[in-house]
Structures are given as C-alpha cells and as structure tokens.
Short mmCIF file of N, CA, C and O in Angstrom, two decimals:
data_model
loop_
_atom_site.label_atom_id
_atom_site.label_comp_id
_atom_site.label_asym_id
_atom_site.label_seq_id
_atom_site.Cartn_x
_atom_site.Cartn_y
_atom_site.Cartn_z
N MET A 1 72.12 76.84 340.98
CA MET A 1 70.68 76.98 340.96
C MET A 1 70.27 78.36 340.43
O MET A 1 69.22 78.48 339.82
N ASN A 2 71.09 79.35 340.68
CA ASN A 2 70.76 80.69 340.17
C ASN A 2 70.73 80.72 338.66
O ASN A 2 69.91 81.43 338.07
N VAL A 3 71.62 79.97 338.02
CA VAL A 3 71.67 79.95 336.56
C VAL A 3 70.41 79.29 336.01
O VAL A 3 69.81 79.77 335.04
N VAL A 4 70.00 78.20 336.62
CA VAL A 4 68.79 77.50 336.16
C VAL A 4 67.57 78.40 336.32
O VAL A 4 66.73 78.49 335.41
N TYR A 5 67.48 79.10 337.44
CA TYR A 5 66.36 80.02 337.68
C TYR A 5 66.37 81.14 336.64
O TYR A 5 65.33 81.46 336.06
N ALA A 6 67.53 81.73 336.39
CA ALA A 6 67.62 82.83 335.42
C ALA A 6 67.28 82.37 334.01
O ALA A 6 66.54 83.06 333.29
N VAL A 7 67.79 81.21 333.61
CA VAL A 7 67.51 80.70 332.26
C VAL A 7 66.03 80.37 332.12
O VAL A 7 65.40 80.68 331.10
N THR A 8 65.45 79.75 333.15
CA THR A 8 64.03 79.40 333.10
C THR A 8 63.16 80.65 332.99
O THR A 8 62.24 80.72 332.18
N MET A 9 63.47 81.65 333.80
CA MET A 9 62.68 82.89 333.74
C MET A 9 62.88 83.62 332.41
O MET A 9 61.94 84.21 331.88
N ALA A 10 64.10 83.56 331.86
CA ALA A 10 64.35 84.19 330.56
C ALA A 10 63.55 83.49 329.46
O ALA A 10 62.97 84.16 328.59
N LEU A 11 63.52 82.17 329.49
CA LEU A 11 62.75 81.42 328.49
C LEU A 11 61.24 81.68 328.63
O LEU A 11 60.53 81.82 327.63
N LEU A 12 60.78 81.75 329.87
CA LEU A 12 59.36 82.07 330.08
C LEU A 12 59.06 83.49 329.60
O LEU A 12 57.99 83.74 329.03
N GLY A 13 59.98 84.41 329.82
CA GLY A 13 59.80 85.78 329.34
C GLY A 13 59.76 85.85 327.82
O GLY A 13 58.95 86.58 327.24
N ALA A 14 60.65 85.10 327.18
CA ALA A 14 60.65 85.07 325.71
C ALA A 14 59.35 84.47 325.17
O ALA A 14 58.77 84.98 324.20
N ALA A 15 58.89 83.40 325.81
CA ALA A 15 57.61 82.80 325.40
C ALA A 15 56.46 83.78 325.62
O ALA A 15 55.54 83.86 324.81
N PHE A 16 56.54 84.54 326.70
CA PHE A 16 55.51 85.54 326.98
C PHE A 16 55.48 86.60 325.88
O PHE A 16 54.40 86.99 325.41
N LEU A 17 56.65 87.06 325.45
CA LEU A 17 56.71 88.08 324.39
C LEU A 17 56.19 87.54 323.06
O LEU A 17 55.45 88.23 322.34
N MET A 18 56.57 86.32 322.72
CA MET A 18 56.09 85.73 321.47
C MET A 18 54.58 85.51 321.50
O MET A 18 53.88 85.72 320.49
N THR A 19 54.07 85.10 322.65
CA THR A 19 52.62 84.89 322.77
C THR A 19 51.88 86.21 322.72
O THR A 19 50.79 86.29 322.15
N THR A 20 52.45 87.25 323.30
CA THR A 20 51.84 88.57 323.23
C THR A 20 51.79 89.07 321.79
O THR A 20 50.80 89.68 321.36
N ALA A 21 52.82 88.77 321.01
CA ALA A 21 52.81 89.13 319.59
C ALA A 21 51.69 88.39 318.86
O ALA A 21 51.00 88.96 318.01
N ARG A 22 51.48 87.12 319.19
CA ARG A 22 50.38 86.36 318.57
C ARG A 22 49.04 86.93 318.99
O ARG A 22 48.09 86.98 318.21
N LEU A 23 48.94 87.39 320.22
CA LEU A 23 47.70 87.99 320.72
C LEU A 23 47.36 89.26 319.94
O LEU A 23 46.22 89.48 319.56
N VAL A 24 48.37 90.06 319.67
CA VAL A 24 48.15 91.32 318.95
C VAL A 24 47.89 91.07 317.47
O VAL A 24 47.00 91.66 316.87
N ARG A 25 48.68 90.17 316.85
CA ARG A 25 48.60 89.96 315.41
C ARG A 25 47.59 88.92 314.97
O ARG A 25 47.23 88.88 313.79
N GLY A 26 47.16 88.04 315.89
CA GLY A 26 46.33 86.89 315.54
C GLY A 26 45.26 87.19 314.52
O GLY A 26 44.46 88.10 314.69
N PRO A 27 45.23 86.43 313.42
CA PRO A 27 44.26 86.73 312.37
C PRO A 27 42.81 86.40 312.76
O PRO A 27 41.89 87.01 312.26
N SER A 28 42.63 85.47 313.69
CA SER A 28 41.26 85.11 314.06
C SER A 28 41.07 85.23 315.57
O SER A 28 42.04 85.32 316.33
N SER A 29 39.83 85.22 315.97
CA SER A 29 39.53 85.32 317.40
C SER A 29 39.98 84.06 318.14
O SER A 29 40.37 84.14 319.31
N PHE A 30 39.97 82.92 317.48
CA PHE A 30 40.44 81.69 318.13
C PHE A 30 41.94 81.74 318.41
O PHE A 30 42.38 81.23 319.44
N ASP A 31 42.72 82.38 317.52
CA ASP A 31 44.14 82.56 317.79
C ASP A 31 44.35 83.43 319.03
O ASP A 31 45.22 83.16 319.85
N ARG A 32 43.56 84.46 319.15
CA ARG A 32 43.67 85.35 320.30
C ARG A 32 43.23 84.66 321.60
O ARG A 32 43.84 84.85 322.65
N ILE A 33 42.19 83.85 321.52
CA ILE A 33 41.73 83.10 322.70
C ILE A 33 42.81 82.12 323.14
O ILE A 33 43.12 82.01 324.33
N LEU A 34 43.42 81.44 322.19
CA LEU A 34 44.49 80.51 322.50
C LEU A 34 45.69 81.24 323.10
O LEU A 34 46.32 80.75 324.04
N ALA A 35 46.01 82.42 322.59
CA ALA A 35 47.12 83.20 323.12
C ALA A 35 46.86 83.62 324.57
O ALA A 35 47.78 83.57 325.39
N VAL A 36 45.64 84.00 324.87
CA VAL A 36 45.31 84.37 326.26
C VAL A 36 45.44 83.15 327.17
O VAL A 36 45.94 83.25 328.30
N ASP A 37 45.03 82.00 326.69
CA ASP A 37 45.15 80.77 327.48
C ASP A 37 46.63 80.43 327.71
O ASP A 37 47.02 80.06 328.82
N VAL A 38 47.45 80.56 326.69
CA VAL A 38 48.88 80.30 326.84
C VAL A 38 49.52 81.31 327.79
O VAL A 38 50.39 80.95 328.60
N LEU A 39 49.08 82.57 327.73
CA LEU A 39 49.60 83.57 328.67
C LEU A 39 49.26 83.20 330.11
O LEU A 39 50.09 83.37 331.02
N ALA A 40 48.07 82.67 330.33
CA ALA A 40 47.69 82.24 331.68
C ALA A 40 48.58 81.08 332.14
O ALA A 40 49.04 81.05 333.29
N VAL A 41 48.87 80.15 331.24
CA VAL A 41 49.74 79.02 331.59
C VAL A 41 51.16 79.51 331.88
O VAL A 41 51.81 79.05 332.82
N LEU A 42 51.65 80.44 331.07
CA LEU A 42 52.98 80.98 331.31
C LEU A 42 53.05 81.74 332.63
O LEU A 42 54.06 81.66 333.34
N LEU A 43 51.99 82.44 332.97
CA LEU A 43 51.95 83.15 334.25
C LEU A 43 51.98 82.17 335.41
O LEU A 43 52.74 82.34 336.38
N VAL A 44 51.21 81.11 335.32
CA VAL A 44 51.20 80.08 336.37
C VAL A 44 52.58 79.43 336.45
O VAL A 44 53.10 79.19 337.56
N SER A 45 53.20 79.17 335.31
CA SER A 45 54.52 78.55 335.31
C SER A 45 55.56 79.47 335.95
O SER A 45 56.41 79.01 336.73
N GLY A 46 55.50 80.74 335.64
CA GLY A 46 56.43 81.69 336.23
C GLY A 46 56.27 81.81 337.74
O GLY A 46 57.26 81.86 338.48
N ILE A 47 55.03 81.83 338.19
CA ILE A 47 54.77 81.89 339.64
C ILE A 47 55.26 80.61 340.31
O ILE A 47 55.84 80.65 341.40
N ALA A 48 55.06 79.47 339.66
CA ALA A 48 55.50 78.19 340.23
C ALA A 48 57.03 78.12 340.33
O ALA A 48 57.57 77.67 341.34
N VAL A 49 57.72 78.58 339.30
CA VAL A 49 59.18 78.58 339.34
C VAL A 49 59.68 79.53 340.43
O VAL A 49 60.59 79.20 341.19
N HIS A 50 59.07 80.69 340.52
CA HIS A 50 59.45 81.66 341.56
C HIS A 50 59.20 81.09 342.95
O HIS A 50 60.05 81.22 343.84
N ALA A 51 58.05 80.47 343.15
CA ALA A 51 57.72 79.89 344.45
C ALA A 51 58.67 78.74 344.80
O ALA A 51 59.06 78.60 345.97
N ALA A 52 59.05 77.93 343.82
CA ALA A 52 59.97 76.83 344.09
C ALA A 52 61.36 77.34 344.42
O ALA A 52 62.03 76.81 345.31
N TYR A 53 61.80 78.37 343.73
CA TYR A 53 63.13 78.91 343.97
C TYR A 53 63.23 79.55 345.35
O TYR A 53 64.20 79.34 346.08
N TRP A 54 62.23 80.33 345.72
CA TRP A 54 62.25 81.02 347.01
C TRP A 54 61.62 80.19 348.13
O TRP A 54 61.53 80.66 349.25
N ARG A 55 61.15 78.99 347.79
CA ARG A 55 60.53 78.08 348.76
C ARG A 55 59.40 78.76 349.54
O ARG A 55 59.36 78.75 350.76
N GLU A 56 58.47 79.30 348.76
CA GLU A 56 57.30 79.99 349.30
C GLU A 56 56.06 79.15 349.06
O GLU A 56 55.46 79.19 347.98
N PRO A 57 55.60 78.39 350.03
CA PRO A 57 54.39 77.59 349.83
C PRO A 57 53.12 78.44 349.80
O PRO A 57 52.07 77.97 349.38
N ALA A 58 53.22 79.69 350.21
CA ALA A 58 52.04 80.56 350.22
C ALA A 58 51.56 80.91 348.82
O ALA A 58 50.42 81.33 348.64
N HIS A 59 52.40 80.73 347.83
CA HIS A 59 52.02 81.05 346.45
C HIS A 59 51.10 80.00 345.84
O HIS A 59 50.60 80.18 344.73
N ALA A 60 50.86 78.91 346.53
CA ALA A 60 50.00 77.85 346.01
C ALA A 60 48.58 78.36 345.79
O ALA A 60 47.93 78.01 344.80
N THR A 61 48.10 79.19 346.69
CA THR A 61 46.76 79.77 346.54
C THR A 61 46.71 80.65 345.30
O THR A 61 45.74 80.59 344.53
N LEU A 62 47.73 81.46 345.10
CA LEU A 62 47.78 82.32 343.92
C LEU A 62 47.81 81.49 342.64
O LEU A 62 47.15 81.83 341.66
N LEU A 63 48.56 80.39 342.67
CA LEU A 63 48.60 79.50 341.50
C LEU A 63 47.22 78.94 341.18
O LEU A 63 46.81 78.89 340.02
N LEU A 64 46.50 78.51 342.20
CA LEU A 64 45.15 77.98 341.98
C LEU A 64 44.21 79.02 341.40
O LEU A 64 43.45 78.75 340.46
N VAL A 65 44.25 80.21 341.94
CA VAL A 65 43.34 81.27 341.48
C VAL A 65 43.64 81.65 340.03
O VAL A 65 42.72 81.76 339.21
N VAL A 66 44.89 81.84 339.70
CA VAL A 66 45.25 82.22 338.32
C VAL A 66 44.91 81.10 337.35
O VAL A 66 44.39 81.35 336.25
N ALA A 67 45.16 79.85 337.74
CA ALA A 67 44.84 78.72 336.86
C ALA A 67 43.33 78.62 336.63
O ALA A 67 42.88 78.38 335.50
N MET A 68 42.56 78.77 337.69
CA MET A 68 41.10 78.69 337.54
C MET A 68 40.56 79.84 336.70
O MET A 68 39.69 79.63 335.85
N LEU A 69 41.06 81.05 336.93
CA LEU A 69 40.61 82.19 336.12
C LEU A 69 40.99 82.02 334.66
O LEU A 69 40.21 82.35 333.76
N GLY A 70 42.18 81.50 334.40
CA GLY A 70 42.59 81.25 333.02
C GLY A 70 41.71 80.23 332.34
O GLY A 70 41.30 80.40 331.19
N PHE A 71 41.39 79.16 333.05
CA PHE A 71 40.54 78.12 332.47
C PHE A 71 39.12 78.64 332.21
O PHE A 71 38.59 78.47 331.11
N VAL A 72 38.53 79.27 333.20
CA VAL A 72 37.17 79.78 333.04
C VAL A 72 37.10 80.85 331.96
O VAL A 72 36.17 80.88 331.14
N GLY A 73 38.11 81.71 331.91
CA GLY A 73 38.13 82.75 330.88
C GLY A 73 38.27 82.18 329.48
O GLY A 73 37.60 82.62 328.55
N SER A 74 39.11 81.18 329.33
CA SER A 74 39.30 80.56 328.01
C SER A 74 38.05 79.83 327.55
O SER A 74 37.65 79.93 326.38
N VAL A 75 37.42 79.10 328.44
CA VAL A 75 36.20 78.37 328.07
C VAL A 75 35.09 79.35 327.72
O VAL A 75 34.37 79.16 326.72
N SER A 76 34.96 80.41 328.50
CA SER A 76 33.91 81.40 328.22
C SER A 76 34.15 82.10 326.88
O SER A 76 33.21 82.29 326.09
N ALA A 77 35.39 82.48 326.62
CA ALA A 77 35.70 83.15 325.36
C ALA A 77 35.50 82.22 324.17
O ALA A 77 34.99 82.64 323.12
N ALA A 78 35.87 80.95 324.31
CA ALA A 78 35.68 80.00 323.22
C ALA A 78 34.21 79.77 322.94
O ALA A 78 33.80 79.67 321.78
N ARG A 79 33.41 79.68 323.99
CA ARG A 79 31.96 79.50 323.78
C ARG A 79 31.36 80.72 323.11
O ARG A 79 30.51 80.60 322.22
N LEU A 80 31.78 81.90 323.51
CA LEU A 80 31.28 83.13 322.90
C LEU A 80 31.69 83.20 321.43
O LEU A 80 30.88 83.53 320.57
N ALA A 81 32.95 82.88 321.14
CA ALA A 81 33.41 82.92 319.74
C ALA A 81 32.70 81.86 318.91
O ALA A 81 32.36 82.10 317.74
N GLY A 82 32.46 80.69 319.49
CA GLY A 82 31.74 79.63 318.76
C GLY A 82 30.31 80.03 318.48
O GLY A 82 29.78 79.74 317.41
N ALA A 83 29.67 80.69 319.43
CA ALA A 83 28.28 81.14 319.23
C ALA A 83 28.21 82.22 318.16
O ALA A 83 27.27 82.26 317.37
N ARG A 84 29.19 83.10 318.12
CA ARG A 84 29.21 84.14 317.10
C ARG A 84 29.45 83.57 315.71
O ARG A 84 28.91 84.03 314.74
N ARG A 85 30.25 82.53 315.61
CA ARG A 85 30.58 81.94 314.32
C ARG A 85 29.40 81.19 313.73
O ARG A 85 29.23 81.11 312.53
N GLU A 86 28.54 80.61 314.57
CA GLU A 86 27.41 79.82 314.08
C GLU A 86 26.34 80.68 313.44
O GLU A 86 25.62 80.24 312.56
N ARG A 87 26.23 81.90 313.86
CA ARG A 87 25.19 82.77 313.28
C ARG A 87 25.58 83.20 311.87
O ARG A 87 26.72 83.52 311.59
N PRO A 88 24.59 83.26 310.96
CA PRO A 88 24.90 83.68 309.58
C PRO A 88 25.10 85.16 309.47
O PRO A 88 24.72 85.95 310.19
#
C-alpha cells in the first residue's frame, strides 16, 4: 500500500507542476482559469488520497470546503472573463 500511495502522490505532484506551468504560460485568460480549476481538483484529489491512506474521516470537511471554493472561484472567474471579452 505504501508503493501505491507514493506513486499516486508522485503522479499528482507531477500533474500539479504541469498545471502550474500552464497557469504561468497560458496564452489566454481562459487557459489560466482552467488551470486554476484543475489545481483545485488536484488539491482535492491529494487530500482525498491522504485521508484514505491515513484513514482520517475528519478531512471530509476540508474536501468539501476546497471543492466548493474551487467551483465558485472558477465560475466567478469565467463569468468575469466572459464579460470582459464581450465588450468592444
């Protein structure tokens, strides 16, 4: 089980680094918004894997809060970027 946990966390870390590169380099604001949303999903996934490995049910609240903040932040940023794009 330790190997599975280590490999999973390593893959999530690699995905986090690649997504951070997209966030920094992204040519458009929509790419950056999508990168922030993916980072939120990766954070939730990492917390879920950690909670499952250590059998910590207390992390469920943290998972909910991070997921809700990621969703609300992504929707708000997308609406703002869409409103900016519509103006001439």
